[in-house]
Short mmCIF file of C-alpha atoms and ligand atoms in Angstrom, two decimals:
data_model
loop_
_atom_site.label_atom_id
_atom_site.label_comp_id
_atom_site.label_asym_id
_atom_site.label_seq_id
_atom_site.Cartn_x
_atom_site.Cartn_y
_atom_site.Cartn_z
CA UNK A 1 -1.79 43.20 -25.42
CA UNK A 2 -4.82 40.93 -24.93
CA UNK A 3 -6.47 40.90 -21.53
CA UNK A 4 -8.73 38.06 -20.45
CA UNK A 5 -11.94 38.25 -18.40
CA UNK A 6 -14.81 36.06 -17.38
CA UNK A 7 -17.31 38.56 -18.84
CA UNK A 8 -17.12 41.76 -20.86
CA UNK A 9 -19.86 44.39 -20.95
CA UNK A 10 -19.85 46.59 -24.07
CA UNK A 11 -21.52 50.01 -23.65
CA UNK A 12 -21.23 52.47 -20.77
CA UNK A 13 -24.86 53.71 -20.70
CA UNK A 14 -27.05 53.04 -17.66
CA UNK A 15 -27.88 49.43 -18.63
CA UNK A 16 -24.22 48.49 -19.26
CA UNK A 17 -22.95 50.18 -16.10
CA UNK A 18 -25.56 48.37 -14.02
CA UNK A 19 -24.68 45.00 -15.52
CA UNK A 20 -20.95 45.58 -14.98
CA UNK A 21 -21.43 46.70 -11.36
CA UNK A 22 -23.71 43.73 -10.64
CA UNK A 23 -21.19 41.22 -12.03
CA UNK A 24 -18.00 42.70 -10.66
CA UNK A 25 -19.68 43.43 -7.30
CA UNK A 26 -20.24 39.66 -7.10
CA UNK A 27 -16.48 39.12 -7.69
CA UNK A 28 -16.80 38.07 -11.34
CA UNK A 29 -13.69 39.37 -13.17
CA UNK A 30 -15.31 41.80 -15.60
CA UNK A 31 -14.31 44.49 -18.12
CA UNK A 32 -16.58 47.34 -19.11
CA UNK A 33 -15.79 48.65 -22.59
CA UNK A 34 -17.61 51.91 -21.98
CA UNK A 35 -17.02 53.55 -25.35
CA UNK A 36 -15.66 56.98 -26.14
CA UNK A 37 -17.64 59.90 -24.70
CA UNK A 38 -20.62 60.80 -26.90
CA UNK A 39 -23.05 63.77 -26.76
CA UNK A 40 -24.95 64.79 -23.62
CA UNK A 41 -28.18 62.95 -22.77
CA UNK A 42 -30.84 65.38 -21.51
CA UNK A 43 -33.38 62.61 -20.90
CA UNK A 44 -34.68 61.80 -17.47
CA UNK A 45 -35.72 58.40 -16.22
CA UNK A 46 -38.60 57.61 -13.97
CA UNK A 47 -37.09 54.74 -11.99
CA UNK A 48 -39.83 52.46 -10.72
CA UNK A 49 -39.72 50.84 -7.31
CA UNK A 50 -37.91 47.63 -8.31
CA UNK A 51 -35.22 49.61 -10.14
CA UNK A 52 -34.65 51.84 -7.12
CA UNK A 53 -34.33 48.77 -4.87
CA UNK A 54 -31.78 47.24 -7.27
CA UNK A 55 -29.77 50.48 -7.40
CA UNK A 56 -29.83 50.64 -3.59
CA UNK A 57 -28.58 47.06 -3.36
CA UNK A 58 -25.74 47.91 -5.77
CA UNK A 59 -24.75 50.98 -3.66
CA UNK A 60 -25.63 53.38 -6.50
CA UNK A 61 -28.86 54.96 -5.33
CA UNK A 62 -27.28 56.42 -2.17
CA UNK A 63 -25.09 58.59 -4.45
CA UNK A 64 -27.86 60.19 -6.50
CA UNK A 65 -31.15 60.07 -4.63
CA UNK A 66 -30.80 63.76 -3.63
CA UNK A 67 -31.07 64.59 -7.35
CA UNK A 68 -34.27 62.59 -7.84
CA UNK A 69 -37.86 63.66 -7.23
CA UNK A 70 -40.52 61.26 -5.92
CA UNK A 71 -43.59 60.60 -8.01
CA UNK A 72 -46.54 60.19 -5.67
CA UNK A 73 -49.49 60.82 -7.99
CA UNK A 74 -49.94 60.14 -11.72
CA UNK A 75 -52.73 61.83 -13.65
CA UNK A 76 -53.84 60.95 -17.16
CA UNK A 77 -55.93 63.58 -18.88
CA UNK A 78 -57.67 63.02 -22.21
CA UNK A 79 -56.76 66.08 -24.27
CA UNK A 80 -57.70 64.60 -27.64
CA UNK A 81 -60.77 66.78 -28.10
CA UNK A 82 -62.46 63.75 -29.67
CA UNK A 83 -66.07 62.69 -29.46
CA UNK A 84 -65.30 59.72 -27.20
CA UNK A 85 -63.10 61.01 -24.46
CA UNK A 86 -61.85 59.17 -21.38
CA UNK A 87 -62.39 60.55 -17.88
CA UNK A 88 -59.37 61.86 -15.98
CA UNK A 89 -57.61 58.98 -14.23
CA UNK A 90 -55.63 59.53 -11.06
CA UNK A 91 -53.31 56.95 -9.54
CA UNK A 92 -52.00 57.54 -6.01
CA UNK A 93 -49.01 55.58 -4.70
CA UNK A 94 -50.44 55.68 -1.16
CA UNK A 95 -53.38 53.57 -2.37
CA UNK A 96 -51.00 50.61 -2.80
CA UNK A 97 -49.05 51.48 0.38
CA UNK A 98 -46.10 53.01 -1.42
CA UNK A 99 -44.50 56.32 -0.59
CA UNK A 100 -43.92 56.88 -4.32
CA UNK A 101 -44.34 55.00 -7.61
CA UNK A 102 -40.77 55.82 -8.40
CA UNK A 103 -38.24 58.61 -8.65
CA UNK A 104 -37.47 60.81 -11.64
CA UNK A 105 -33.82 61.63 -12.23
CA UNK A 106 -31.78 63.21 -15.01
CA UNK A 107 -29.81 60.52 -16.84
CA UNK A 108 -26.59 62.51 -16.46
CA UNK A 109 -26.83 62.33 -12.63
CA UNK A 110 -27.78 58.66 -12.71
CA UNK A 111 -24.89 57.73 -15.01
CA UNK A 112 -22.43 59.83 -12.95
CA UNK A 113 -23.45 57.95 -9.77
CA UNK A 114 -23.06 54.62 -11.55
CA UNK A 115 -19.64 55.56 -12.95
CA UNK A 116 -18.47 56.61 -9.46
CA UNK A 117 -19.58 53.27 -8.02
CA UNK A 118 -17.97 51.36 -10.93
CA UNK A 119 -14.60 52.99 -10.23
CA UNK A 120 -14.61 51.59 -6.68
CA UNK A 121 -14.92 47.91 -7.58
CA UNK A 122 -11.62 46.05 -7.79
CA UNK A 123 -12.96 43.22 -9.98
CA UNK A 124 -14.07 45.72 -12.66
CA UNK A 125 -11.71 47.05 -15.30
CA UNK A 126 -12.97 50.20 -17.02
CA UNK A 127 -11.93 50.72 -20.63
CA UNK A 128 -12.93 53.99 -22.29
CA UNK A 129 -12.49 52.76 -25.87
CA UNK A 130 -14.96 51.67 -28.52
CA UNK A 131 -15.27 48.00 -29.44
CA UNK A 132 -14.53 47.96 -33.16
CA UNK A 133 -14.53 44.28 -33.97
CA UNK A 134 -16.12 41.29 -32.25
CA UNK A 135 -15.05 37.77 -33.23
CA UNK A 136 -16.95 34.84 -31.71
CA UNK A 137 -15.50 31.33 -31.55
CA UNK A 138 -16.86 28.23 -29.83
CA UNK A 139 -15.26 28.87 -26.43
CA UNK A 140 -14.43 32.58 -26.31
CA UNK A 141 -15.22 36.04 -27.75
CA UNK A 142 -12.39 38.35 -28.83
CA UNK A 143 -12.99 42.09 -29.00
CA UNK A 144 -10.67 44.56 -30.70
CA UNK A 145 -10.60 48.11 -29.37
CA UNK A 146 -10.08 51.30 -31.31
CA UNK A 147 -6.68 51.95 -29.65
CA UNK A 148 -5.42 48.65 -31.08
CA UNK A 149 -5.79 46.70 -27.81
CA UNK A 150 -7.96 43.63 -27.40
CA UNK A 151 -9.92 41.74 -24.79
CA UNK A 152 -11.19 38.17 -24.61
CA UNK A 153 -14.03 36.82 -22.48
CA UNK A 154 -16.33 33.85 -22.19
CA UNK A 155 -19.45 36.00 -22.27
CA UNK A 156 -20.21 39.38 -23.86
CA UNK A 157 -23.04 41.46 -22.45
CA UNK A 158 -24.08 43.76 -25.27
CA UNK A 159 -25.25 47.08 -23.81
CA UNK A 160 -24.11 49.10 -26.83
CA UNK A 161 -27.48 50.65 -27.57
CA UNK A 162 -29.68 50.90 -30.64
CA UNK A 163 -27.13 50.15 -33.32
CA UNK A 164 -25.45 47.36 -31.40
CA UNK A 165 -22.34 45.99 -33.07
CA UNK A 166 -22.26 43.08 -30.67
CA UNK A 167 -25.81 42.12 -31.67
CA UNK A 168 -24.81 42.19 -35.33
CA UNK A 169 -21.69 40.11 -34.60
CA UNK A 170 -23.85 37.44 -32.94
CA UNK A 171 -26.07 37.40 -36.04
CA UNK A 172 -29.19 38.49 -34.13
CA UNK A 173 -31.73 40.32 -36.28
CA UNK A 174 -34.30 42.84 -35.13
CA UNK A 175 -37.92 43.47 -35.95
CA UNK A 176 -38.60 47.19 -36.25
CA UNK A 177 -41.53 49.43 -36.79
CA UNK A 178 -41.77 53.20 -36.76
CA UNK A 179 -44.60 55.51 -35.72
CA UNK A 180 -45.41 58.80 -37.45
CA UNK A 181 -44.26 60.59 -34.29
CA UNK A 182 -41.28 62.41 -32.81
CA UNK A 183 -40.50 62.81 -29.10
CA UNK A 184 -39.05 66.16 -28.03
CA UNK A 185 -37.47 66.24 -24.57
CA UNK A 186 -37.01 69.33 -22.43
CA UNK A 187 -36.14 70.25 -18.88
CA UNK A 188 -38.42 73.01 -17.63
CA UNK A 189 -38.33 75.55 -14.83
CA UNK A 190 -41.76 76.69 -13.69
CA UNK A 191 -43.36 79.13 -11.30
CA UNK A 192 -45.88 76.73 -9.64
CA UNK A 193 -45.18 73.66 -7.49
CA UNK A 194 -45.64 70.24 -9.08
CA UNK A 195 -46.57 68.64 -5.72
CA UNK A 196 -44.84 65.38 -6.79
CA UNK A 197 -47.56 64.82 -9.42
CA UNK A 198 -46.88 63.77 -12.99
CA UNK A 199 -49.46 64.74 -15.60
CA UNK A 200 -49.83 62.98 -18.90
CA UNK A 201 -52.03 64.80 -21.42
CA UNK A 202 -53.17 62.31 -24.02
CA UNK A 203 -53.30 64.25 -27.29
CA UNK A 204 -54.28 62.85 -30.67
CA UNK A 205 -50.66 63.12 -31.88
CA UNK A 206 -49.21 61.45 -28.76
CA UNK A 207 -48.74 61.98 -25.04
CA UNK A 208 -47.40 65.19 -23.52
CA UNK A 209 -45.95 64.14 -20.17
CA UNK A 210 -44.71 66.35 -17.35
CA UNK A 211 -42.72 64.54 -14.66
CA UNK A 212 -41.42 66.23 -11.48
CA UNK A 213 -37.75 66.93 -10.80
CA UNK A 214 -36.45 68.35 -7.51
CA UNK A 215 -37.55 71.96 -6.82
CA UNK A 216 -39.50 74.01 -9.34
CA UNK A 217 -38.35 71.87 -12.27
CA UNK A 218 -39.91 69.14 -14.38
CA UNK A 219 -39.00 67.06 -17.38
CA UNK A 220 -41.23 67.06 -20.42
CA UNK A 221 -41.54 64.35 -23.04
CA UNK A 222 -43.60 65.87 -25.82
CA UNK A 223 -44.67 63.39 -28.49
CA UNK A 224 -46.12 64.90 -31.62
CA UNK A 225 -46.20 64.46 -35.39
CA UNK A 226 -42.92 65.12 -37.22
CA UNK A 227 -44.14 68.33 -38.94
CA UNK A 228 -45.29 69.84 -35.62
CA UNK A 229 -41.99 68.75 -34.02
CA UNK A 230 -39.96 70.46 -36.78
CA UNK A 231 -42.00 73.67 -36.39
CA UNK A 232 -41.57 73.64 -32.59
CA UNK A 233 -37.85 72.94 -32.84
CA UNK A 234 -37.37 76.02 -35.03
CA UNK A 235 -39.07 78.36 -32.52
CA UNK A 236 -36.95 80.70 -30.38
CA UNK A 237 -36.88 79.70 -26.67
CA UNK A 238 -39.42 82.28 -25.48
CA UNK A 239 -42.05 81.33 -28.07
CA UNK A 240 -41.48 77.64 -27.53
CA UNK A 241 -41.85 78.06 -23.75
CA UNK A 242 -45.15 79.92 -24.31
CA UNK A 243 -46.41 77.15 -26.61
CA UNK A 244 -45.47 74.49 -24.04
CA UNK A 245 -47.22 76.45 -21.31
CA UNK A 246 -50.35 76.63 -23.46
CA UNK A 247 -50.29 72.88 -24.19
CA UNK A 248 -49.73 72.21 -20.45
CA UNK A 249 -52.88 74.28 -19.74
CA UNK A 250 -50.62 76.42 -17.48
CA UNK A 251 -50.82 73.84 -14.66
CA UNK A 252 -47.19 74.60 -13.76
CA UNK A 253 -47.52 78.36 -14.22
CA UNK A 254 -44.92 80.29 -16.18
CA UNK A 255 -42.39 78.10 -17.99
CA UNK A 256 -38.74 78.61 -18.91
CA UNK A 257 -36.64 76.13 -20.88
CA UNK A 258 -33.23 74.87 -19.80
CA UNK A 259 -30.69 74.78 -22.67
CA UNK A 260 -30.43 71.09 -23.65
CA UNK A 261 -33.08 69.57 -25.93
CA UNK A 262 -33.49 66.06 -27.30
CA UNK A 263 -35.23 64.80 -30.44
CA UNK A 264 -36.11 61.11 -30.88
CA UNK A 265 -37.98 59.44 -33.74
CA UNK A 266 -40.50 57.07 -32.20
CA UNK A 267 -39.97 53.44 -33.04
CA UNK A 268 -39.89 49.93 -31.73
CA UNK A 269 -36.79 47.83 -32.31
CA UNK A 270 -36.89 44.40 -30.79
CA UNK A 271 -34.14 41.82 -31.13
CA UNK A 272 -35.54 38.52 -32.42
CA UNK A 273 -33.58 36.80 -29.66
CA UNK A 274 -32.06 38.20 -26.45
CA UNK A 275 -28.89 36.17 -26.88
CA UNK A 276 -26.92 33.71 -28.98
CA UNK A 277 -23.35 32.49 -29.41
CA UNK A 278 -21.82 33.81 -26.14
CA UNK A 279 -23.54 37.19 -26.48
CA UNK A 280 -26.56 38.38 -24.47
CA UNK A 281 -28.38 41.64 -25.09
CA UNK A 282 -29.44 44.15 -22.43
CA UNK A 283 -31.06 47.59 -22.57
CA UNK A 284 -31.64 49.26 -25.93
CA UNK A 285 -29.43 46.73 -27.71
CA UNK A 286 -32.30 44.33 -26.92
CA UNK A 287 -35.37 46.57 -27.14
CA UNK A 288 -36.16 50.17 -28.03
CA UNK A 289 -39.71 51.21 -27.15
CA UNK A 290 -41.51 54.57 -27.28
CA UNK A 291 -41.15 56.73 -24.15
CA UNK A 292 -44.68 56.04 -22.93
CA UNK A 293 -45.33 54.76 -19.42
CA UNK A 294 -41.65 55.04 -18.40
CA UNK A 295 -40.77 51.46 -19.24
CA UNK A 296 -37.59 51.51 -21.39
CA UNK A 297 -34.71 51.72 -18.94
CA UNK A 298 -36.67 49.98 -16.20
CA UNK A 299 -36.78 46.99 -18.56
CA UNK A 300 -33.07 47.45 -19.29
CA UNK A 301 -32.22 47.42 -15.58
CA UNK A 302 -34.20 44.18 -15.16
CA UNK A 303 -32.15 42.70 -18.04
CA UNK A 304 -28.93 43.75 -16.29
CA UNK A 305 -30.10 42.35 -12.94
CA UNK A 306 -31.14 39.04 -14.51
CA UNK A 307 -27.86 38.43 -16.32
CA UNK A 308 -25.93 39.54 -13.22
CA UNK A 309 -27.77 36.94 -11.17
CA UNK A 310 -27.09 34.11 -13.64
CA UNK A 311 -23.41 34.93 -14.18
CA UNK A 312 -22.71 35.39 -10.45
CA UNK A 313 -24.22 31.95 -9.83
CA UNK A 314 -22.22 30.36 -12.67
CA UNK A 315 -19.03 31.92 -11.32
CA UNK A 316 -19.66 30.58 -7.80
CA UNK A 317 -20.27 27.07 -9.10
CA UNK A 318 -17.42 27.10 -11.63
CA UNK A 319 -19.65 26.98 -14.72
CA UNK A 320 -18.98 28.65 -18.09
CA UNK A 321 -20.93 31.97 -18.11
CA UNK A 322 -21.16 31.92 -21.91
CA UNK A 323 -22.55 28.38 -22.16
CA UNK A 324 -25.72 27.83 -24.19
CA UNK A 325 -27.61 26.67 -21.07
CA UNK A 326 -26.97 29.98 -19.31
CA UNK A 327 -28.05 31.95 -22.36
CA UNK A 328 -31.24 29.86 -22.62
CA UNK A 329 -32.03 30.58 -18.98
CA UNK A 330 -31.53 34.30 -19.62
CA UNK A 331 -33.97 34.15 -22.56
CA UNK A 332 -36.52 32.35 -20.37
CA UNK A 333 -36.14 34.91 -17.58
CA UNK A 334 -36.54 37.93 -19.83
CA UNK A 335 -38.74 37.04 -22.82
CA UNK A 336 -42.22 37.49 -21.30
CA UNK A 337 -41.35 40.80 -19.63
CA UNK A 338 -39.86 42.32 -22.81
CA UNK A 339 -42.67 41.11 -25.09
CA UNK A 340 -45.50 42.14 -22.76
CA UNK A 341 -44.09 45.64 -22.11
CA UNK A 342 -43.44 46.27 -25.81
CA UNK A 343 -46.98 45.21 -26.70
CA UNK A 344 -48.59 47.26 -23.93
CA UNK A 345 -46.73 50.43 -24.94
CA UNK A 346 -47.49 49.80 -28.62
CA UNK A 347 -51.20 49.29 -27.95
CA UNK A 348 -51.48 52.38 -25.79
CA UNK A 349 -49.74 54.51 -28.40
CA UNK A 350 -51.84 53.11 -31.28
CA UNK A 351 -55.08 53.67 -29.37
CA UNK A 352 -54.14 57.34 -29.12
CA UNK A 353 -53.22 57.70 -32.78
CA UNK A 354 -56.20 55.79 -34.13
CA UNK A 355 -59.24 57.58 -35.53
CA UNK A 356 -61.10 54.28 -35.35
CA UNK A 357 -64.07 55.03 -33.10
CA UNK A 358 -64.43 51.56 -31.49
CA UNK A 359 -60.74 51.62 -30.49
CA UNK A 360 -61.14 55.09 -28.99
CA UNK A 361 -64.22 53.79 -27.16
CA UNK A 362 -62.29 50.78 -25.82
CA UNK A 363 -59.49 53.03 -24.60
CA UNK A 364 -61.98 55.36 -22.90
CA UNK A 365 -63.75 52.40 -21.32
CA UNK A 366 -60.45 50.92 -20.11
CA UNK A 367 -59.45 54.20 -18.48
CA UNK A 368 -62.95 54.67 -17.01
CA UNK A 369 -62.76 51.20 -15.46
CA UNK A 370 -59.35 52.02 -13.99
CA UNK A 371 -60.71 55.23 -12.51
CA UNK A 372 -63.84 53.70 -10.97
CA UNK A 373 -62.95 50.10 -10.08
CA UNK A 374 -60.58 50.19 -7.11
CA UNK A 375 -59.25 46.58 -7.20
CA UNK A 376 -58.55 46.83 -10.94
CA UNK A 377 -56.80 50.16 -10.50
CA UNK A 378 -54.66 48.83 -7.65
CA UNK A 379 -53.75 45.67 -9.60
CA UNK A 380 -52.74 47.82 -12.61
CA UNK A 381 -50.62 50.06 -10.38
CA UNK A 382 -48.86 47.10 -8.76
CA UNK A 383 -48.14 45.49 -12.11
CA UNK A 384 -46.89 48.79 -13.56
CA UNK A 385 -44.49 49.34 -10.66
CA UNK A 386 -43.25 45.77 -10.21
CA UNK A 387 -44.24 43.17 -12.82
CA UNK A 388 -45.15 39.95 -11.03
CA UNK A 389 -43.43 37.81 -13.68
CA UNK A 390 -40.07 39.58 -13.65
CA UNK A 391 -38.43 40.37 -10.37
CA UNK A 392 -34.75 39.37 -10.44
CA UNK A 393 -33.07 39.11 -7.04
CA UNK A 394 -31.62 42.64 -7.13
CA UNK A 395 -35.14 44.07 -7.66
CA UNK A 396 -36.12 42.28 -4.43
CA UNK A 397 -33.19 43.79 -2.52
CA UNK A 398 -31.12 40.58 -2.46
CA UNK A 399 -27.39 40.90 -3.14
CA UNK A 400 -25.86 38.58 -5.76
C1 FAD B 501 -37.57 60.70 -24.73
C2 FAD B 501 -37.25 59.49 -23.93
C3 FAD B 501 -37.64 59.41 -22.59
C4 FAD B 501 -37.41 58.24 -21.85
N1 FAD B 501 -37.87 58.15 -20.55
C5 FAD B 501 -37.71 56.99 -19.87
C6 FAD B 501 -38.23 56.83 -18.53
O1 FAD B 501 -38.82 57.73 -17.93
N2 FAD B 501 -38.06 55.62 -17.91
C7 FAD B 501 -37.41 54.58 -18.52
O2 FAD B 501 -37.29 53.52 -17.92
N3 FAD B 501 -36.87 54.72 -19.75
C8 FAD B 501 -37.02 55.89 -20.45
N4 FAD B 501 -36.52 56.01 -21.72
C9 FAD B 501 -35.69 54.92 -22.25
C10 FAD B 501 -34.27 55.07 -21.75
O3 FAD B 501 -33.81 56.39 -21.91
C11 FAD B 501 -33.36 54.10 -22.49
O4 FAD B 501 -33.91 52.80 -22.34
C12 FAD B 501 -31.96 54.08 -21.90
O5 FAD B 501 -31.36 55.35 -21.88
C13 FAD B 501 -31.09 53.13 -22.71
O6 FAD B 501 -29.93 52.85 -21.97
P1 FAD B 501 -28.84 51.86 -22.55
O7 FAD B 501 -27.77 51.81 -21.54
O8 FAD B 501 -29.50 50.58 -22.97
O9 FAD B 501 -28.37 52.52 -23.91
P2 FAD B 501 -27.52 53.87 -24.18
O10 FAD B 501 -27.79 54.88 -23.11
O11 FAD B 501 -27.79 54.23 -25.60
O12 FAD B 501 -26.02 53.40 -24.00
C14 FAD B 501 -25.33 52.71 -24.99
C15 FAD B 501 -23.88 52.98 -24.73
O13 FAD B 501 -23.10 52.16 -25.58
C16 FAD B 501 -21.99 52.90 -26.04
N5 FAD B 501 -21.54 52.27 -27.27
C17 FAD B 501 -22.16 52.19 -28.47
N6 FAD B 501 -21.39 51.53 -29.36
C18 FAD B 501 -20.27 51.16 -28.69
C19 FAD B 501 -19.09 50.44 -29.06
N7 FAD B 501 -18.94 49.98 -30.30
N8 FAD B 501 -18.15 50.25 -28.11
C20 FAD B 501 -18.30 50.70 -26.85
N9 FAD B 501 -19.39 51.39 -26.45
C21 FAD B 501 -20.35 51.62 -27.36
C22 FAD B 501 -22.53 54.31 -26.21
O14 FAD B 501 -21.50 55.26 -26.12
C23 FAD B 501 -23.45 54.41 -25.00
O15 FAD B 501 -22.77 54.90 -23.87
C24 FAD B 501 -36.74 57.15 -22.47
C25 FAD B 501 -36.33 57.23 -23.80
C26 FAD B 501 -36.59 58.38 -24.53
C27 FAD B 501 -36.18 58.44 -25.99
#
């Protein structure tokens, strides 16, 4: 049987769930093809202020905020041991009149809260199948599911992650580059309080970032070279915990590891266009960036909010949500944000990896300026938390 919808979201990760809730919450008849359950995700996400506001507006945040820890202070410490080292930089949310820069939450709690909210919305049909075939014609997209069923819609929102089938079906290519780095992710228990402070040690092989979770727990994203990552991965828990404690300079006291671990090769994958032929891309289907500066999903949530806003408006005014004009407006809304964030993260990462003395000097100077020049530091903090150029309605607390 073929079911027909105004819009279909493919992919039940956090970006897809947000897009589906935004659309269906605005009464747009929507299906979410969430995919079959895949392995556990032990990552955490530091949700910046705009993302938290959007999740509040969509009635998601109320369900998971107890599992999130505020981030009130961010420290960057140069641990490169190089000749030209940067001073320690400390950013305090109170300096820009915020209670916190954002909230760190385990993805599994965030996705559970989103799934609970999705189940409540009458205009949203949840389909726990994989999309296996996507056929695009001039006025509709037909999607075959792996149970033999099918769905048609005027617009497909591709939230199906890094190896997006929908992106391939729309003929959108990606530009990719890899770094000689691997990110290891852990959830830690520790004996000392984190005091709502995240600490990012900048090491020559990549950042080592501790971000608070509720209680005496923190998440760690440990970026290092692939050989070091392989050696660390092979260590028994006790030895690995001792090594992490050493690299954290014991600031959190004694460390124990929780069972789940993640391993991610560091790369950038950017779609050459964010939409074409009745398909728009959101989240990692559109952009994969290294986990530096907590930007990835925050970008993905802004994608979801932007397309939600455009489709809700088209629905109210009786326009085709998959029309070329709507897709062009989506590209306009999202291009600058995606390009600027990808470049900023790339530059920061390269400046760490580079042995080129002038680049190290420039990085040190940049961080020194941030530490000592108040207006510059405050402007950087405001832009990091809420980019001036990209604040869809949901990020401003306005319902669709
Ligand atoms: C180590 C690490 C730390 C990070 N930390 C942060 C952070 O602090 N802040 C931040 O903002 N971002 C962070 N990120 C980025 C963030 O985790 C990702 O941007 C985010 O998880 C991507 O969400 P998504 O919904 O786009 O994709 P995914 O979570 O990959 O979801 C894609 C979904 O699509 C489904 N799917 C795939 N194919 C199909 C199909 N054919 N049919 C149906 N469904 C399908 C999959 O099952 C999956 O559920 C981090 C990333 C890493 C690697």
